[in-house]
Amino acid sequence: MGTENPGRPNFAARPVAAPYAVTPTMTPFSSGPVVGTNQPGPRPTPPIIPQSTTPFSSPRPAVGTDASGFRPTPPVAPQSTMSSLSSGPLVSEASGFRPPPPVRFNDPSVPPPPTSNAPPSVGPFSRFPTPPLPSTTQAFPSRAPPIGQPPFQPPVSQGLSPPVPFRPQQQIPPVPMGSPPQHVNYASSNVNAQLPSDPSFPAARPNLQPFLPGYARKQSSADPQVQPLQSPYLANQGGNFPAPPMASSPFVGHQGGYVQSPSVAAPLGLQSMQHPGAAPPTGAIQGLVEDFNSLSIGSIPGSIETGVDFKTLPRPLDGDVEPKSYTEMYPMNCNPRYLRLTTSAIPSSQSLVSRWHLPLGAVVCPLAEAPDGEEVPVINFASTGIIRCRRCRTYVNPYVTFTDAGRKWRCNICSLLNDVPGDYFAHLDATGRRIDLDQRPELTQGSVEFVAPTEYMVRPPMPPLYFFLIDVSISAVRSGMIEVVAKTIKSCLDDLPGFPRTQIGFATFDSTIHFYNMKSSLTQPQMMVVSDLDDVFVPLPDDLLVNLSESRSVVDAFLDSLPTMFQDNINIESAFGPALKASLMLMSQLGGKLLIFQNTLPSLGVGRLKLRGDDLRVYGTDKEHALRLPEDPFYKQMAAEFTKFQIGVNIYAFSDKYTDIASLGTLAKYSGGQVYHYPNFQSATHGEKLRHELARDLTRETAWEAVMRVRCGKGVRFTSYHGNFMLRSTDLLALPAVDCDKAFAMQMSLEETLLTTQTVYFQVALLYTASCGERRIRVHTAAAPVVQDLGEMYRQADTGAVVTLLTRLAIEKTLSHKLEDARNALQLRIIKALKEYRNLYSVQHRLGGRMIYPESLKFLPLYALALYKSTPLRGGYADAALDERCAAGYTMMTLPVKKLLKLLYPCLIRLDEHLLKSPAHDGPKSVEIRLPLAAESLDPRGLYIYDDGFRFILWFGRVLAPDIAMNLLGPECAAELSKVSLTERDNEMSRKLMKILKKMRESDPSYYQLCHLVRQGEQPREGILLLSNLVEDHMGGTNGYVDWILQLHRQVQQNP
Amino acid sequence: MSWDLIFWIICFAIDLGLLASTFYQLVILTDLEADYINPFESSSRINSLVYPEFIVHGVLCALFLLTWHWFLFLITLPMSAYFVMLFLKRKHLVDVTEVFRLLNAEKRLRKLKLAFYLGLLVIIIFRTFTAGKISLQRSEFGELDLRSSFLVF
């Protein structure tokens, strides 16, 4: 079939990795010089770039002359709205806000700026009324030293970047105050807010200086001059604010700006949600808030009585939030569902990379499902040929620039000037835009799909091909698996992609291998048995793989008879290895997808496996990891062969006993497939899950014989890849069959010590055969700015991508190390990152007993904790069966970001109130309130659902209103819930519940969530199903959330 | 002609063979990195050389021991032990699925082997010289210089 060399020679023959036409053409990465100025022709908001790149770097003169000068470039470009506000002082606003405070605050330090302006922040404030100033003062002296005596020439400021000048001072108060904790802090913060409210204002106004409360007082004795200055101000303040004019207008403006900012920030969820107490919203603090988040923790290190409020810890209750800032900045980037960078600010130098302790890389999901209306446009360049850079083979994308009146275009990745082919030529208008821009989706959208001409094929596009290899030994028969599989396949036959060309074939095995001749001229399939396992052969060259549409009736007949055919089989052996070899021989002509339904540990012929993992003594030793690796090199070799012949393998494992998923999963791992594990499968209970997942596997859009490569600008290179695929060359991922549920992670490194460009571009190209028989290239392009500032890197971090990469690295580590080592490595990495981040700020703001972290990574500790407790990494021998551990590991290696985050931190939702409500109030929102995953969230009077994307667990509280249980479960509600199944009953409540479940399943169709019921106190089921998954709780020896935070904090504070 | 000289010449040939094999593997790995060869091909080529290499190295080591060349035996022994360890850990073959991840380590290993065999070669050549000289001195031609001793062989 293959036009050229269909068989192995294919590969061997061509030195240049020929089978994939792409390869030769794609030269790895641009070697060309990158022009420093990348002009994105049509980029809408270029101005921002400079800001973000050098957020804090603009060195500010110690004494700013005027307000406006003070913050030309809002340090935190996107996130903190405040920045924008601050730059434009609004006097009016400031004045507006002032009125309220007068009464309460007679102290200079007191003025509570936020009240009127920032409603959200008010809450926290009210808690700390007006701490007496004195206390602050007292506190100050003690920590004053670092501040630097000369009130105004903060020595620190010079050395440090812009924010510094004033920050140290303003912040001082909040920070050190640790001991008289919040109150004091509070006061001080207020104080600060008032005067220097512009921390960044350093020396802006000389007369303001005195304001620093701490300073003023402290120095008063020493420095008489200061006093006078201060007093006027104080008077004003105390009296009230009517006197704004006194404070020079700019100042006021700033205040206003600042003050306001908290209010702005609050909506962002910064303060309000997290540290009501800890981070006073006042102006002074604002500076802090914009840079990082903090958690106040007991001031005495190591003390048990900590100030951590369990309720205020950050939790991702809104699910995964994709980073917005840079998609706004680069609107032509592909949607983050396709490509997410761990930080959207690329470090400019090696030294920055080494200080960014988290993984630097990307998570790519090239075929992610797009909602209706956002499908990737398909472009056919028929006559022109696909436009690519001559040198680096980059595909034309929105970031290329046209010059020379439209005759040339400059590659954005290697900046080579290419000719525009005649057919593609278009004039440029006055602004340099192509006049036909509107008709060219490839020049306006980050994601496009090109139809590939014949140069991109080594053989005619293959038809979709499905081959089923089904275990029919006695345990498979007993579990009912065969019947479910046969029925599901039959029901999906109409929906298999690629209709008239689809090919299909079947083989079954126990101690022998059975093939089925399904020639279209037959009425009944013919079975052929091969019992020579040492020298497997395919009994019939053709007709074992048939065209589905031609042989439809035979296939139907086969599937109808399959369950009964082996009804009485009592064979307990499994010749899995030989069957695998036979399938390879059969499929090697075309490639395709091999679905293996496996129930018995392979026991005959090559590739037989033995029971392992029962030996407790191995755990905790250096040999432990071997249990998670394939036992027999046969499986790796087979996996490589499968990939070579474009065969993707999906494993469905059903055994109730050990089946060595570690070995079997290898087949899926290196062929771009996935592992479905149904431990102890019984068709009555798990049938539905298998039915849905198999149907999805068969019918979802699949890309065949694909290869993927990610190109990026000069100086940056992807060095390691993590996921289910096989590398065909250093940067080319071979993916025999890939679909929307697979994501790939990769890490990058800098090749040069210094990046000179302003922007780095990434381009993901997936060359594949669509089911319809068209060869296509899906191209996603994204741009990210290069920064010199470490803080900016942390600010632009994307927790989802970071967690995905960390997960994959940790799981890979379990394959060569002990579980404990993998967990420790994970923890160490997070600690290093937090420590580095802390060091960025601790000099300027003495942070005492507070834990600080970037806003963007606020959920990182929690996800890390969840990962710590996830199935592949948790505990030791007893905490998860070896097979489950491995299966979960294989699954998590492929999951896209959103699904992984949901698995790590599942939804917990209270349902009973919703069910009781009349349909009239049936707001869609009511079901979406997620609760923290802690036992505290569970009310014995409630009914809760736990959804991790793979299963639902319905938890019935002990004192749940009996009518709810009655309505939902019928008369069986008193029975043990493990034996009860949830079915729709004839009442409103049950229907409603089913509707909710259905909706939740539809929102996440890649897996089917089977519903498990459990009643409070029903041990050990409750413990296994739910309690062990409440990641915020203590569980045998592992930390709860609060302790975890404390532990991290302690370790972060420890000096190296 | 002395047995000693024959022995050294055999050793020379064996060592040269090992050197060539290692160099060839290194070239394949470099090609693989540069994408001139696909991983399936390269690992099957390398793997086909692994066992012969182990065996030949073992033979060389045994030869030294049997002929009571303590020094050279001790030099080759660690490498033999290393090969045995690799074999026992089943890491002696190149894993085609992970070849890119291990590429650098494999290359470094082969460079070290290359250096080792080169060093060994130098020693062997030296000993060959000496043996040749001695055997010549013992022969009737006695007074011939070194160059002529080479002409003989």
PDB file of C-alpha atoms in Angstrom, chain A residues 64-165:
ATOM      1  CA  GLY A  64      11.502  62.174  41.920  1.00  0.00           C
ATOM      2  CA  THR A  65      10.657  65.593  40.892  1.00  0.00           C
ATOM      3  CA  ASP A  66       7.101  65.163  40.188  1.00  0.00           C
ATOM      4  CA  ALA A  67       4.396  62.741  40.561  1.00  0.00           C
ATOM      5  CA  SER A  68       3.852  61.947  37.009  1.00  0.00           C
ATOM      6  CA  GLY A  69       7.410  61.053  36.617  1.00  0.00           C
ATOM      7  CA  PHE A  70       7.180  58.742  39.352  1.00  0.00           C
ATOM      8  CA  ARG A  71       5.533  55.858  37.718  1.00  0.00           C
ATOM      9  CA  PRO A  72       5.808  56.119  34.106  1.00  0.00           C
ATOM     10  CA  THR A  73       5.711  52.473  33.587  1.00  0.00           C
ATOM     11  CA  PRO A  74       3.502  50.697  35.898  1.00  0.00           C
ATOM     12  CA  PRO A  75       5.675  48.030  37.205  1.00  0.00           C
ATOM     13  CA  VAL A  76       3.208  45.309  36.974  1.00  0.00           C
ATOM     14  CA  ALA A  77       1.989  45.698  33.584  1.00  0.00           C
ATOM     15  CA  PRO A  78      -1.075  43.645  33.291  1.00  0.00           C
ATOM     16  CA  GLN A  79      -2.064  42.463  36.596  1.00  0.00           C
ATOM     17  CA  SER A  80      -2.352  45.324  38.833  1.00  0.00           C
ATOM     18  CA  THR A  81      -4.822  47.738  37.669  1.00  0.00           C
ATOM     19  CA  MET A  82      -3.410  50.054  40.119  1.00  0.00           C
ATOM     20  CA  SER A  83      -0.538  50.819  38.008  1.00  0.00           C
ATOM     21  CA  SER A  84      -2.644  52.501  35.484  1.00  0.00           C
ATOM     22  CA  LEU A  85      -4.383  54.434  38.093  1.00  0.00           C
ATOM     23  CA  SER A  86      -1.362  55.500  39.817  1.00  0.00           C
ATOM     24  CA  SER A  87       0.185  56.969  36.815  1.00  0.00           C
ATOM     25  CA  GLY A  88      -2.571  59.391  36.363  1.00  0.00           C
ATOM     26  CA  PRO A  89      -3.190  61.096  39.599  1.00  0.00           C
ATOM     27  CA  LEU A  90      -6.749  61.964  40.014  1.00  0.00           C
ATOM     28  CA  VAL A  91      -7.143  64.679  42.399  1.00  0.00           C
ATOM     29  CA  SER A  92     -10.807  64.605  42.290  1.00  0.00           C
ATOM     30  CA  GLU A  93     -10.990  61.076  43.291  1.00  0.00           C
ATOM     31  CA  ALA A  94      -8.692  61.533  46.086  1.00  0.00           C
ATOM     32  CA  SER A  95     -10.679  64.286  47.494  1.00  0.00           C
ATOM     33  CA  GLY A  96     -13.806  62.355  47.004  1.00  0.00           C
ATOM     34  CA  PHE A  97     -12.603  59.588  49.038  1.00  0.00           C
ATOM     35  CA  ARG A  98     -11.354  61.518  51.846  1.00  0.00           C
ATOM     36  CA  PRO A  99     -14.421  62.812  53.452  1.00  0.00           C
ATOM     37  CA  PRO A 100     -15.409  59.639  55.124  1.00  0.00           C
ATOM     38  CA  PRO A 101     -12.449  59.026  57.279  1.00  0.00           C
ATOM     39  CA  PRO A 102     -12.249  62.215  59.206  1.00  0.00           C
ATOM     40  CA  VAL A 103     -14.203  61.216  62.132  1.00  0.00           C
ATOM     41  CA  ARG A 104     -12.630  58.047  62.990  1.00  0.00           C
ATOM     42  CA  PHE A 105      -9.131  58.885  62.500  1.00  0.00           C
ATOM     43  CA  ASN A 106      -7.591  61.583  64.340  1.00  0.00           C
ATOM     44  CA  ASP A 107      -4.256  60.186  63.996  1.00  0.00           C
ATOM     45  CA  PRO A 108      -2.126  60.902  61.063  1.00  0.00           C
ATOM     46  CA  SER A 109      -1.468  57.353  60.605  1.00  0.00           C
ATOM     47  CA  VAL A 110      -4.981  56.402  60.842  1.00  0.00           C
ATOM     48  CA  PRO A 111      -6.651  57.783  57.821  1.00  0.00           C
ATOM     49  CA  PRO A 112      -8.336  54.857  56.315  1.00  0.00           C
ATOM     50  CA  PRO A 113      -8.135  55.708  52.771  1.00  0.00           C
ATOM     51  CA  PRO A 114      -9.834  52.731  51.399  1.00  0.00           C
ATOM     52  CA  THR A 115     -13.131  53.026  53.032  1.00  0.00           C
ATOM     53  CA  SER A 116     -15.045  54.821  50.466  1.00  0.00           C
ATOM     54  CA  ASN A 117     -13.129  53.790  47.497  1.00  0.00           C
ATOM     55  CA  ALA A 118     -12.510  50.267  48.138  1.00  0.00           C
ATOM     56  CA  PRO A 119     -15.517  48.603  49.448  1.00  0.00           C
ATOM     57  CA  PRO A 120     -14.156  45.138  49.258  1.00  0.00           C
ATOM     58  CA  SER A 121     -11.200  45.942  51.271  1.00  0.00           C
ATOM     59  CA  VAL A 122     -13.181  47.577  53.891  1.00  0.00           C
ATOM     60  CA  GLY A 123     -14.049  44.392  55.510  1.00  0.00           C
ATOM     61  CA  PRO A 124     -10.646  43.497  56.616  1.00  0.00           C
ATOM     62  CA  PHE A 125     -10.050  46.928  57.745  1.00  0.00           C
ATOM     63  CA  SER A 126     -12.851  47.188  59.999  1.00  0.00           C
ATOM     64  CA  ARG A 127     -11.367  44.419  61.905  1.00  0.00           C
ATOM     65  CA  PHE A 128      -8.449  46.453  62.886  1.00  0.00           C
ATOM     66  CA  PRO A 129      -9.939  49.624  63.969  1.00  0.00           C
ATOM     67  CA  THR A 130      -7.473  52.246  64.604  1.00  0.00           C
ATOM     68  CA  PRO A 131      -4.530  50.957  66.261  1.00  0.00           C
ATOM     69  CA  PRO A 132      -2.984  53.525  68.377  1.00  0.00           C
ATOM     70  CA  LEU A 133      -0.160  55.101  66.733  1.00  0.00           C
ATOM     71  CA  PRO A 134       2.083  54.883  69.668  1.00  0.00           C
ATOM     72  CA  SER A 135       2.382  51.259  69.251  1.00  0.00           C
ATOM     73  CA  THR A 136       3.583  51.711  65.812  1.00  0.00           C
ATOM     74  CA  THR A 137       6.093  54.086  66.866  1.00  0.00           C
ATOM     75  CA  GLN A 138       7.397  51.833  69.394  1.00  0.00           C
ATOM     76  CA  ALA A 139       7.579  49.108  67.070  1.00  0.00           C
ATOM     77  CA  PHE A 140       9.468  51.171  64.726  1.00  0.00           C
ATOM     78  CA  PRO A 141      12.458  51.999  66.593  1.00  0.00           C
ATOM     79  CA  SER A 142      13.244  48.440  66.919  1.00  0.00           C
ATOM     80  CA  ARG A 143      13.201  47.736  63.351  1.00  0.00           C
ATOM     81  CA  ALA A 144      14.046  51.060  62.123  1.00  0.00           C
ATOM     82  CA  PRO A 145      17.688  50.442  61.694  1.00  0.00           C
ATOM     83  CA  PRO A 146      17.505  48.729  58.433  1.00  0.00           C
ATOM     84  CA  ILE A 147      15.542  51.472  57.038  1.00  0.00           C
ATOM     85  CA  GLY A 148      18.347  53.750  57.046  1.00  0.00           C
ATOM     86  CA  GLN A 149      18.476  56.721  59.234  1.00  0.00           C
ATOM     87  CA  PRO A 150      18.416  59.543  56.850  1.00  0.00           C
ATOM     88  CA  PRO A 151      14.779  59.560  56.321  1.00  0.00           C
ATOM     89  CA  PHE A 152      14.995  60.557  52.919  1.00  0.00           C
ATOM     90  CA  GLN A 153      17.853  59.124  51.311  1.00  0.00           C
ATOM     91  CA  PRO A 154      17.036  55.646  51.841  1.00  0.00           C
ATOM     92  CA  PRO A 155      20.314  54.138  51.112  1.00  0.00           C
ATOM     93  CA  VAL A 156      18.622  51.095  49.983  1.00  0.00           C
ATOM     94  CA  SER A 157      16.839  52.829  47.315  1.00  0.00           C
ATOM     95  CA  GLN A 158      19.777  53.572  45.219  1.00  0.00           C
ATOM     96  CA  GLY A 159      21.011  50.150  45.001  1.00  0.00           C
ATOM     97  CA  LEU A 160      17.705  48.747  44.182  1.00  0.00           C
ATOM     98  CA  SER A 161      15.379  49.008  41.396  1.00  0.00           C
ATOM     99  CA  PRO A 162      12.734  51.626  41.221  1.00  0.00           C
ATOM    100  CA  PRO A 163      10.180  50.376  43.547  1.00  0.00           C
ATOM    101  CA  VAL A 164      12.706  50.408  46.169  1.00  0.00           C
ATOM    102  CA  PRO A 165      13.106  53.961  47.074  1.00  0.00           C
TER     103      PRO A 165
END
